[in-house]
XYZ file of C-alpha atoms in Angstrom:
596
model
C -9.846 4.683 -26.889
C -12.530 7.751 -26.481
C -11.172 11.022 -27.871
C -10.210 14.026 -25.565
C -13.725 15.585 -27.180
C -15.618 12.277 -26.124
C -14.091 12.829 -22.364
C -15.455 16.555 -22.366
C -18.915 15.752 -23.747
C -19.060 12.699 -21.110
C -17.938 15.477 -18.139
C -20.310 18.377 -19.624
C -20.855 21.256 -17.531
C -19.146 22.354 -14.342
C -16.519 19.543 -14.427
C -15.858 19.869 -18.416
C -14.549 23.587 -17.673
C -12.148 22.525 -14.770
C -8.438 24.028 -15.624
C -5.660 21.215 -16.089
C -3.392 21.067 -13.155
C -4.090 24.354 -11.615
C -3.606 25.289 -8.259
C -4.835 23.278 -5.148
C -7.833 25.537 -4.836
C -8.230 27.825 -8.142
C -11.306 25.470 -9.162
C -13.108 24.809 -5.502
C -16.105 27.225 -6.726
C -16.653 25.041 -9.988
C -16.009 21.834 -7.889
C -18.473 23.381 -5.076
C -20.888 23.858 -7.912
C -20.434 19.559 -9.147
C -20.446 18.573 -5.482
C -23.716 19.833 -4.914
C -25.490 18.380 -7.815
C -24.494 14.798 -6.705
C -26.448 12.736 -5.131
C -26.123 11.640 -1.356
C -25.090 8.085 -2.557
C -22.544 9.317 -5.381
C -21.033 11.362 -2.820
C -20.722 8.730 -0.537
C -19.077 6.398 -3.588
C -16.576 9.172 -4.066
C -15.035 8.364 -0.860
C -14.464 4.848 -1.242
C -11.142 3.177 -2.992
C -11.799 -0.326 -3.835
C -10.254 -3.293 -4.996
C -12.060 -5.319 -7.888
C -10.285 -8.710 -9.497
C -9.749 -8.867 -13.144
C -7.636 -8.029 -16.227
C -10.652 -6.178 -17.679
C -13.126 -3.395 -16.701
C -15.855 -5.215 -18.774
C -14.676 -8.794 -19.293
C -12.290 -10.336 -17.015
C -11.739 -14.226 -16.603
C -14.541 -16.746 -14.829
C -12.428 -16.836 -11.797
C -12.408 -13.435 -11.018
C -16.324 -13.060 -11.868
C -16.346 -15.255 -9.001
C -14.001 -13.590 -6.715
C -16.060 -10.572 -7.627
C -19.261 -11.992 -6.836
C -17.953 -13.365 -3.542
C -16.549 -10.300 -1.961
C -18.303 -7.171 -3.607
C -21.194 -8.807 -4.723
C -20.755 -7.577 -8.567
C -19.157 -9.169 -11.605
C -16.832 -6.613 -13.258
C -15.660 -3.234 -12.227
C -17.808 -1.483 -14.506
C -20.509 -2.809 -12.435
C -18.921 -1.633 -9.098
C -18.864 1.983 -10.437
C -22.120 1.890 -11.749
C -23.611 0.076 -8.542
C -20.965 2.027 -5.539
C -19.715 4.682 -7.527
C -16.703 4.797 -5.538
C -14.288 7.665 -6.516
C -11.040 5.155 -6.659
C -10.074 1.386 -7.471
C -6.809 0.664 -5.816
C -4.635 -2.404 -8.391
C -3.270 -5.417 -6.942
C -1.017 -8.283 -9.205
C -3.120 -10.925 -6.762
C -6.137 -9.258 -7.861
C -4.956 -9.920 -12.050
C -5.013 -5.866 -12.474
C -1.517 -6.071 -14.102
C -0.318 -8.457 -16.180
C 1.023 -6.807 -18.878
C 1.624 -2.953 -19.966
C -1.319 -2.549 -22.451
C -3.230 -4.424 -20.613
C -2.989 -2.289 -17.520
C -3.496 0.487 -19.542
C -6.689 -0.824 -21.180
C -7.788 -1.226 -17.785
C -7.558 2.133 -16.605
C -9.505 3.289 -19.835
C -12.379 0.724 -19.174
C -12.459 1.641 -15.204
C -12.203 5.424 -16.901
C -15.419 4.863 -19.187
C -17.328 3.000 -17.079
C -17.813 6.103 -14.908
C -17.639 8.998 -17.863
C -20.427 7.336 -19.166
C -23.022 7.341 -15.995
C -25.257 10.615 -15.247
C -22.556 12.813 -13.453
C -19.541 10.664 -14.049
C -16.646 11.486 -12.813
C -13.073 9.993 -13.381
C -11.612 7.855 -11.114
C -8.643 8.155 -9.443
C -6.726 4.820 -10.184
C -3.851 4.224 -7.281
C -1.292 1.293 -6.673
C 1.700 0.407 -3.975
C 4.674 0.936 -6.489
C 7.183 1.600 -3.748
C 9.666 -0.520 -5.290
C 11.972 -3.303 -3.448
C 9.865 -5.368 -2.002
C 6.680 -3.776 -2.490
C 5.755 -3.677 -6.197
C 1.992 -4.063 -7.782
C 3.806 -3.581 -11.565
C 6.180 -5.746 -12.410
C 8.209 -6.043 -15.522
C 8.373 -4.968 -18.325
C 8.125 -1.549 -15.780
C 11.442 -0.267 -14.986
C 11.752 -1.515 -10.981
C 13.900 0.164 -8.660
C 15.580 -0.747 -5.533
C 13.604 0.143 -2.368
C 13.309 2.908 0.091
C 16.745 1.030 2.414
C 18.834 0.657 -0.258
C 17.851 4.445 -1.786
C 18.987 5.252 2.255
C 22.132 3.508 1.855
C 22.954 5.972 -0.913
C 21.878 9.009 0.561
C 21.238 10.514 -2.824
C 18.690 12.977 -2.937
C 19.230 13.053 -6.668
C 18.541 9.389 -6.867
C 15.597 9.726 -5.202
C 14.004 12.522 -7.559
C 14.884 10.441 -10.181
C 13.313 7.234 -9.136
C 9.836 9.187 -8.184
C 10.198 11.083 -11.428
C 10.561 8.296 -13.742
C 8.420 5.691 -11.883
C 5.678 8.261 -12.131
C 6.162 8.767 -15.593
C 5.832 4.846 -16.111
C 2.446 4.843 -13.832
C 1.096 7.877 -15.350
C 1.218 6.092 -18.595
C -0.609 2.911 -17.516
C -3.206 5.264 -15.793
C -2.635 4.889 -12.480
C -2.453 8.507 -10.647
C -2.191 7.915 -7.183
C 1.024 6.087 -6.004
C 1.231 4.901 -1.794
C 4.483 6.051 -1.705
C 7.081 6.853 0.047
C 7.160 5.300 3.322
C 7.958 8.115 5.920
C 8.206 5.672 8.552
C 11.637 6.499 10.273
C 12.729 2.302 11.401
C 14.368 2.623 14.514
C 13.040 -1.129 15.452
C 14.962 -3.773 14.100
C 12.034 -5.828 14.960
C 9.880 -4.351 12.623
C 7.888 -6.945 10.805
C 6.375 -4.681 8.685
C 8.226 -2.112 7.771
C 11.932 -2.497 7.864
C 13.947 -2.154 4.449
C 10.696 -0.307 3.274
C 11.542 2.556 5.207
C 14.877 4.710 4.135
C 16.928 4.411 6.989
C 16.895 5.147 10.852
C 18.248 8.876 10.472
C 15.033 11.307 10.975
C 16.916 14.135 9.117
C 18.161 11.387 6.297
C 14.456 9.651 6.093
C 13.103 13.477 5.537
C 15.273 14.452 2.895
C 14.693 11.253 0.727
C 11.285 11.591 1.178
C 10.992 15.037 0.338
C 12.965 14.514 -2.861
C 10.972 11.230 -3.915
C 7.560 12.890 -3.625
C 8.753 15.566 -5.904
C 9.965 13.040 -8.576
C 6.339 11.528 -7.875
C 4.694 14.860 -8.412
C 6.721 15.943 -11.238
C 5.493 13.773 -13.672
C 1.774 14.725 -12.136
C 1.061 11.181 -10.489
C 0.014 11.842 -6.436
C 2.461 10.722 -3.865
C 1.313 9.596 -0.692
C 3.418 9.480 2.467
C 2.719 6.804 4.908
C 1.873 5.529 7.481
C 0.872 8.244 9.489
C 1.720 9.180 12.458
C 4.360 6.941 11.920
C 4.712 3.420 12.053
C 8.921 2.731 12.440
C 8.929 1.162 15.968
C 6.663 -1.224 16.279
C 7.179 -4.736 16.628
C 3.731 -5.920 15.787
C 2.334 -6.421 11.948
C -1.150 -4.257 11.385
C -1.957 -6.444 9.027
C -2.724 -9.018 11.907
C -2.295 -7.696 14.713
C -2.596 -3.846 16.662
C 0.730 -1.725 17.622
C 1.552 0.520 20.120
C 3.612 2.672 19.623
C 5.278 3.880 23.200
C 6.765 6.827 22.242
C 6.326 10.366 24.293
C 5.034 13.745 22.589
C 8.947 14.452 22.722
C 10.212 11.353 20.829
C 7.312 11.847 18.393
C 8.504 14.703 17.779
C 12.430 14.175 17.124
C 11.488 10.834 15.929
C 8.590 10.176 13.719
C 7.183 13.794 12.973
C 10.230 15.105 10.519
C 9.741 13.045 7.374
C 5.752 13.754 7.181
C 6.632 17.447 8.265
C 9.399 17.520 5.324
C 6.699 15.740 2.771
C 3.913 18.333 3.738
C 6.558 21.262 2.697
C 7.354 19.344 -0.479
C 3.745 19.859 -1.677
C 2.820 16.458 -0.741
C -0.439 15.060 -2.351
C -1.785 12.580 0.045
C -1.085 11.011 3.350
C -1.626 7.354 4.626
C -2.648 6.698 8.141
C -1.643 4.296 10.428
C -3.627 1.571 12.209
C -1.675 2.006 14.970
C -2.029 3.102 18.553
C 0.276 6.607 20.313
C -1.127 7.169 23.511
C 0.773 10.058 23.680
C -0.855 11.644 20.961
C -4.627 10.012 21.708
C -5.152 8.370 25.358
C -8.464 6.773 24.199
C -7.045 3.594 22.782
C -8.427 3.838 19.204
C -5.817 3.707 16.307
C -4.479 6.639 14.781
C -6.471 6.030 11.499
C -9.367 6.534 13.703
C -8.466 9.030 15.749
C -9.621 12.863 15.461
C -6.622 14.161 18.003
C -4.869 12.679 15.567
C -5.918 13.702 12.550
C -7.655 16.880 12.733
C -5.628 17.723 15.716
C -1.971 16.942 14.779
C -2.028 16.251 11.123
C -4.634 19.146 9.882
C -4.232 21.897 12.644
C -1.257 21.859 13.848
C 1.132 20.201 10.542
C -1.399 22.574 8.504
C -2.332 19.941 6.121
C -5.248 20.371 3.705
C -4.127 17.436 1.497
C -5.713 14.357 0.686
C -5.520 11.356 3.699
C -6.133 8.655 2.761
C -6.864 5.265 5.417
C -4.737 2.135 5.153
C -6.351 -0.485 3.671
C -9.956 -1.473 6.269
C -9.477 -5.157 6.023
C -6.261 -4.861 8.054
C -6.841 -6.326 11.965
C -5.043 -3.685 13.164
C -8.007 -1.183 12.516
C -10.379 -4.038 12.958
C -9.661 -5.063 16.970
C -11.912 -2.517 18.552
C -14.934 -1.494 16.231
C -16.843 -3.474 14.193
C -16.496 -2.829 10.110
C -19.730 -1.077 9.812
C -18.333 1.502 12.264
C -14.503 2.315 11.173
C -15.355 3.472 8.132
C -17.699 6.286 10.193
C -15.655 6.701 13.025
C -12.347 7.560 10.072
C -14.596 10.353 8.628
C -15.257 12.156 12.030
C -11.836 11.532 12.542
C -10.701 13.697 9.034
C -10.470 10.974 6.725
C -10.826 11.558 2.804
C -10.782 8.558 1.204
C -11.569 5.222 2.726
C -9.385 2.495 1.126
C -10.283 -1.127 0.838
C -12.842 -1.936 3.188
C -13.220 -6.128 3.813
C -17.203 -5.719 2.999
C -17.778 -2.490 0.644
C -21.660 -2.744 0.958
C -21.514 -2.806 4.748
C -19.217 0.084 4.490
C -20.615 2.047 1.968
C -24.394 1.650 4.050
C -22.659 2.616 6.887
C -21.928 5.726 6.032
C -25.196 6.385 3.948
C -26.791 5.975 7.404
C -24.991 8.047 9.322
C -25.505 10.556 7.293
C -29.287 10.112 7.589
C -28.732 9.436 10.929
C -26.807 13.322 11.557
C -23.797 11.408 13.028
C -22.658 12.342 10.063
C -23.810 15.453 8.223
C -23.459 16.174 4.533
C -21.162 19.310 5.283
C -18.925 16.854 6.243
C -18.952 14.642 3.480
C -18.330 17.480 1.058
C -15.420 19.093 2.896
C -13.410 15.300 2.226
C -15.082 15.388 -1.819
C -13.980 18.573 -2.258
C -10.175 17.469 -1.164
C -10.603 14.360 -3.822
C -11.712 16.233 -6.696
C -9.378 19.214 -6.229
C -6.595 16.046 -6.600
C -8.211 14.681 -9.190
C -8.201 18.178 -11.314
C -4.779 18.838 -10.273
C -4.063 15.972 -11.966
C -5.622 16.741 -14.720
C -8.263 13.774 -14.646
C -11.264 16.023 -15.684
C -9.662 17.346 -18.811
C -8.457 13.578 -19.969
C -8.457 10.572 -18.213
C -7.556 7.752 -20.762
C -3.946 6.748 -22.320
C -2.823 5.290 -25.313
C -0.577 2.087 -26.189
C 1.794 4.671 -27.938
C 2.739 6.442 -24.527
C 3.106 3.438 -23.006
C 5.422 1.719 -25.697
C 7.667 5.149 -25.563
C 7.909 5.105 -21.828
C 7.074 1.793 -19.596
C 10.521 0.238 -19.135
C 12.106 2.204 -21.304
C 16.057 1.945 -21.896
C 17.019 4.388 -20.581
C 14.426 4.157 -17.467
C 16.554 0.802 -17.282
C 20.029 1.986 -17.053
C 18.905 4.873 -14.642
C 17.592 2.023 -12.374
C 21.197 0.282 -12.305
C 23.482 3.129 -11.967
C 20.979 3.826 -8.429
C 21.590 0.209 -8.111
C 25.120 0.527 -8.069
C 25.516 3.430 -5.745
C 23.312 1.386 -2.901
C 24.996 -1.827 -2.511
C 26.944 -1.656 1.091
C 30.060 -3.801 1.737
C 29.595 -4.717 5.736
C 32.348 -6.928 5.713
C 35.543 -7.892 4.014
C 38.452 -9.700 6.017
C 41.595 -10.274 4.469
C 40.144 -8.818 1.110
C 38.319 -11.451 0.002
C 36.068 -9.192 -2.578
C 36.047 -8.846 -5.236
C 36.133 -12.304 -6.969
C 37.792 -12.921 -10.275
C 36.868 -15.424 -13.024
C 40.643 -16.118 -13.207
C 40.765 -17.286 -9.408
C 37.593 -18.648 -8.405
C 35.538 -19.386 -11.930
C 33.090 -21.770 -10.609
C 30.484 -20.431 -8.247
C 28.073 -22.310 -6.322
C 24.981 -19.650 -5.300
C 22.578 -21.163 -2.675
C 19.680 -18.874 -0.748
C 16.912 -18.970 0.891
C 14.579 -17.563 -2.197
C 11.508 -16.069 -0.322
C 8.284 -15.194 -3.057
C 9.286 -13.429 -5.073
C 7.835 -9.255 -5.686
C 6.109 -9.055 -8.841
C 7.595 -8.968 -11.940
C 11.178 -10.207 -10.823
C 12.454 -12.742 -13.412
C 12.911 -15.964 -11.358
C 14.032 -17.193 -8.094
C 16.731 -14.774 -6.603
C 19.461 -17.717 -6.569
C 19.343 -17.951 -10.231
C 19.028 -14.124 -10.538
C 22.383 -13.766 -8.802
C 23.739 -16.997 -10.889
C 23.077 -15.309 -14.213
C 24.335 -12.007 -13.203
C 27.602 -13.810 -12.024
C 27.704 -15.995 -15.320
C 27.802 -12.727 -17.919
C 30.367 -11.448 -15.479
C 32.717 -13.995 -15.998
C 31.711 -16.926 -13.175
C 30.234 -20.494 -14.441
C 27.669 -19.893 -11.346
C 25.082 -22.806 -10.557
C 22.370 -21.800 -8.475
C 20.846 -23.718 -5.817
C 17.614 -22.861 -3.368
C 18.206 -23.748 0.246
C 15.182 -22.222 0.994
C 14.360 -19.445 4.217
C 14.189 -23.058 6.520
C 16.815 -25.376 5.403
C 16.640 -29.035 6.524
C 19.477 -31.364 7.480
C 19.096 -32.542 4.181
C 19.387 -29.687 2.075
C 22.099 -28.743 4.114
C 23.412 -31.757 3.265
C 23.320 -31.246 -0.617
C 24.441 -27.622 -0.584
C 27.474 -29.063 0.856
C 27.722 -31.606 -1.628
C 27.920 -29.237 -4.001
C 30.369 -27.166 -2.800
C 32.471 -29.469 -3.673
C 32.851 -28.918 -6.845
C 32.926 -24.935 -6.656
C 35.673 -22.492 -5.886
C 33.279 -20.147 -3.651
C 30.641 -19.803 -2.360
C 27.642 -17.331 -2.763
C 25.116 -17.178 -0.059
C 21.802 -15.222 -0.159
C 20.560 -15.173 3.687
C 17.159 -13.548 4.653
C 15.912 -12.253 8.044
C 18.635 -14.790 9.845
C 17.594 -15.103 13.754
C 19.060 -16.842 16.387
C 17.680 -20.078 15.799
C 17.790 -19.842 11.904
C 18.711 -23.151 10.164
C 20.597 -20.450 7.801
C 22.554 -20.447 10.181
C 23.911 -24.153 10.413
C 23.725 -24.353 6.233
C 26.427 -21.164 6.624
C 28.513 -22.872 9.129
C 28.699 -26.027 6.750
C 29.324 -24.603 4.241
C 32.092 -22.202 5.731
C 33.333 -25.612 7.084
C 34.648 -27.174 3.563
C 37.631 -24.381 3.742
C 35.742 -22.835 0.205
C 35.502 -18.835 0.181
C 31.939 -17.906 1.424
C 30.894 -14.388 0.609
C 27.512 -13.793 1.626
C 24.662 -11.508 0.540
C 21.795 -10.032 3.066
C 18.882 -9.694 0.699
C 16.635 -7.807 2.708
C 17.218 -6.805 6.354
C 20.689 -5.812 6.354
C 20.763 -7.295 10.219
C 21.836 -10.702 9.032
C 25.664 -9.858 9.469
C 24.928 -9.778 13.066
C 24.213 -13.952 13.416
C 27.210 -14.848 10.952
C 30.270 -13.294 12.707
C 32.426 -15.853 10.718
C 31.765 -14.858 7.392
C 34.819 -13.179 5.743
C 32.602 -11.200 3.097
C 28.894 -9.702 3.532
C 27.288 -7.699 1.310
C 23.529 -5.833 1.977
C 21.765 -5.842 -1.068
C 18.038 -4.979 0.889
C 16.498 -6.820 -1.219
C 15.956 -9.543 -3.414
C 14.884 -7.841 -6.519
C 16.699 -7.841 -10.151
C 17.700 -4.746 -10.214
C 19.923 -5.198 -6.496
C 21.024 -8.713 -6.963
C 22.330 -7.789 -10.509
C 24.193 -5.038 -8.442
C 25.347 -6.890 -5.825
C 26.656 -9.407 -8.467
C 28.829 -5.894 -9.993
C 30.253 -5.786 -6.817
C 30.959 -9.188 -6.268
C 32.761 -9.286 -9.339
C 34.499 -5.868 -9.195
C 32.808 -4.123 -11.786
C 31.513 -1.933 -9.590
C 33.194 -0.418 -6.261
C 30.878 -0.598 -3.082
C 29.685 2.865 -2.183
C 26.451 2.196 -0.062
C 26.965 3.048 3.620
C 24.376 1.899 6.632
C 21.340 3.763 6.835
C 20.229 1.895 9.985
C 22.783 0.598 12.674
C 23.053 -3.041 13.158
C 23.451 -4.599 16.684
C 24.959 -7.005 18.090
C 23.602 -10.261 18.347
C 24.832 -11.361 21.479
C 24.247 -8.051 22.889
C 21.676 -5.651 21.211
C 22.260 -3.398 23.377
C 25.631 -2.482 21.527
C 25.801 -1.559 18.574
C 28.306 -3.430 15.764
C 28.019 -1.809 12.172
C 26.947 1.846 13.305
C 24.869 4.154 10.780
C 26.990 5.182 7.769
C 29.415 2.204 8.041
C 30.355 0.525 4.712
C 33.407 -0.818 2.991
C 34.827 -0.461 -0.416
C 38.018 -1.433 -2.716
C 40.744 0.024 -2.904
C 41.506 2.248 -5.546
């Protein structure tokens, strides 16, 4: 790894002299000075965030030359700095950045060196989703913690310091400065495809004061939190990923509904916001999505939030910013709109020309460019990239899923789990009544880095508690005939365990539950994501939300199973009925627990 004197000889001059995390704006006439000594195309580079496949900045597998080649038209990511040099490389587990600890680390030092060591290199400001629940680009060894629904469920602003602060310790020390994280989206759709148990809760006041708290864990340990997605994205029942929202509410509801978290994450000091390829009418009548919208943007966000941060776009190969404008134009049309940093466009050299030509075009005038630079660089000294940008396998033995990281994730664990039902006091189980356990579910993928399918998760977790468990995957679309052998099995159990996921109406879930509630065994069921599953299984005499199908909340949902832990989460999002949705059955802050 370079030396802290090799970073400073490879950032010589203006940049070498830039104070380490300073104030916002106590180096602008030093950065001023760097910004205009770069080039019109190295400014340009600085406001791209790309992806780039591979373990390595120099030397990653054949398959991801390939995959390189393909889609960016370079092998390695040394070669996309040196060709684009874009200001950012966003990791993905799809994309091989993270496999293992050191790895990801020597990563960061590669993308690191590759730019230090071109004429007026800067560092690069490496950035990951590390939400946690089911969004998580590091897996383990990394400490994972449950996600933004369950965090809601406990209400603990103290838990949510503590997972920002030590999950941007972790990412610190693999290199990665820039976390998209939290969600501020305030989910008052049950609909939501998209966002749903990534979003703390339903409760604009409760949503604001988690995120607050989480972006100043985040920022604590000098890693950039981002709230997203701006202007909020909790009511939608489209995907942006494929398709293009609306959101219907008025200026009012915006207001009461969707404003308060990104208001309360601009007061914490927030770092960077994410926008949101959605559409508000109320807040932009011309039909373009907020990400490229400059009533939006400028308007709301900058003038009247008074936010001089970082924003940052969703990623550009998403369909919801896609539908209206062709891909040589969003990128433009995000600038004028007050964009910073333009994140993962589907075809970086049409992008990247794009806005070259503006520029020599005078859509788009330097002036501009600079004012957006200037925003990234002042981030990227606050961070402290200019005075050393590379870690060391030491700081990352000492701190990436260490022990006591672990047991901090558990004990949150334990305080989110939410007891929805429990007739005739069915929970908790004990070994001395009901030792053998069958555990079926529908085991969706997987998040990176969780140890196996979520059936055998739970099974394990129930077997060192006490249970001889056997685990069996029913999958998220049983058929007649796994039906058929989950019954079978029951047979030869004393309860049941049942992991359901997003049940609907027409859910074979729900005719593998009825079967299996059927042989007269104990059923206790576990909702392990949307907590709206209770709703289609009235007959269930236990049900437990874990929100999500992760390690670290099965293994808590198995405590409370067992009765080594008492249930203490409580509803951060009501639950309707199913019959009726209009009504509501589990209302916000409902949740059960044992007596003492």
């Amino acid at each position: 790894m370079p030396s802290r004197r090799t970073v400073l000889a490879a950032t010589a001059g203006v940049a070498a002299t830039l104070a380490l995390g300073g104030t916002a704006h106590a180096d602008d006439k030093k950065l001023r000075s760097l910004i205009s000594r770069m080039t019109l195309e190295e400014k340009v580079g600085q406001l791209f965030v790309m992806r780039v496949y591979g373990h390595s900045a120099t030397a990653p597998d054949q398959a991801d030359i390939d995959a390189n080649l393909k889609e960016i038209g370079v092998r390695t990511a040394a070669e996309l700095i040196a060709k684009y040099r874009v200001g950012g490389i966003i990791y993905f587990a799809w994309a091989h950045n993270t496999r293992d600890p050191h790895q990801i680390a020597d990563l960061s030092n590669g993308i690191q060196k590759a730019s230090l060591d071109l004429p007026r290199g800067l560092p690069v400001l490496v950035s990951t989703d590390q939400e946690h629940g089911i969004v998580a680009r590091v897996g383990k060894p990394a400490t994972l913690f449950p996600g933004a629904m369950a965090i809601g469920a406990s209400g603990s602003r103290a838990d949510a310091r503590t997972l920002g602060r030590i999950a941007g310790k972790e990412l610190r020390a693999l290199g990665i400065r820039q976390d998209y994280a939290p969600v501020a989206d305030v989910n008052v759709n049950p609909a939501n495809p998209v966002i749903g148990v990534r979003s703390f809760g339903s409760d604009p006041a409760a949503v604001s004061r988690l995120v607050a708290a989480e972006v100043a864990g985040f920022q604590r340990s000098s890693v950039a939190a981002t709230a997203k997605h701006f202007p909020g994205h909790g009511d939608t029942a489209v995907d942006s990923h494929y398709g293009f929202p609306v959101i219907t509410h008025t200026r009012a509801q915006w207001d009461e509904l969707d404003a308060p978290p990104f208001r309360a994450a601009i007061e914490a000091g927030i770092d960077s916001i994410m926008t949101a390829h959605i559409m508000v009418p109320a807040l932009d009548d011309s039909g373009d999505p907020a990400t490229l919208s400059r009533p939006i943007l400028t308007g709301i966000l900058r003038e009247e939030l008074g936010y001089d941060g970082v924003v940052v776009t969703d990623a550009l190969g998403m369909e919801g910013v896609r539908t209206k404008y062709g891909d040589d134009r969003v990128p433009v049309l995000a600038l004028k709109a007050g964009v910073d940093q333009l994140l993962n466009p589907p075809n970086l050299d049409v992008a990247w020309n794009a806005v070259l030509t503006a520029v020599r075009d005078g859509e788009l005038t330097e002036a501009r460019l600079d004012e957006s630079i200037l925003r990234v660089l002042r981030l990227k000294a606050k961070l402290g990239l200019f005075g050393d940008p590379y870690v060391g396998h030491r700081a990352v033995d000492r701190t990436v899923g260490a022990p006591a990281h672990l047991a901090a994730a558990d004990r949150i664990a334990d305080r989110t789990t939410t007891l929805l039902v429990n007739e005739g006091g069915l929970l908790p189980l004990s070994p001395a009544d009901v030792a053998r356990l069958l555990v079926v579910g529908a085991d969706p993928a997987s998040p990176s880095g969780t140890t196996g399918p979520p059936t055998g998760v739970l099974a394990t977790a129930l077997t060192e508690l006490g249970f001889t468990a056997t685990p069996l995957s029913t999958g998220t679309a049983p058929s007649a005939a796994t039906i058929a052998r989950a019954v079978a099995a029951a047979g030869d159990a004393d309860a049941i365990v049942v992991g359901t996921y997003n049940v609907t109406a027409t859910s074979a879930q729900k005719t593998l539950v009825a079967q299996l509630l059927a042989t007269g065994k104990p059923v206790v069921a576990v909702a392990t994501r949307n907590p709206y599953d209770v709703a289609h299984l009235p007959a269930v005499r236990a049900y437990l939300a874990s929100y999500s199908w992760t390690d670290v909340e099965l293994r808590a949902a198995a405590r409370v199973i067992a009765g080594a832990v008492a249930p203490s989460g409580r509803l951060p999002v009501p639950v309707q009925r199913a019959d009726d949705p209009a009504r509501v059955l589990y209302p916000v802050g409902h949740g059960l627990s044992y007596p003492a």
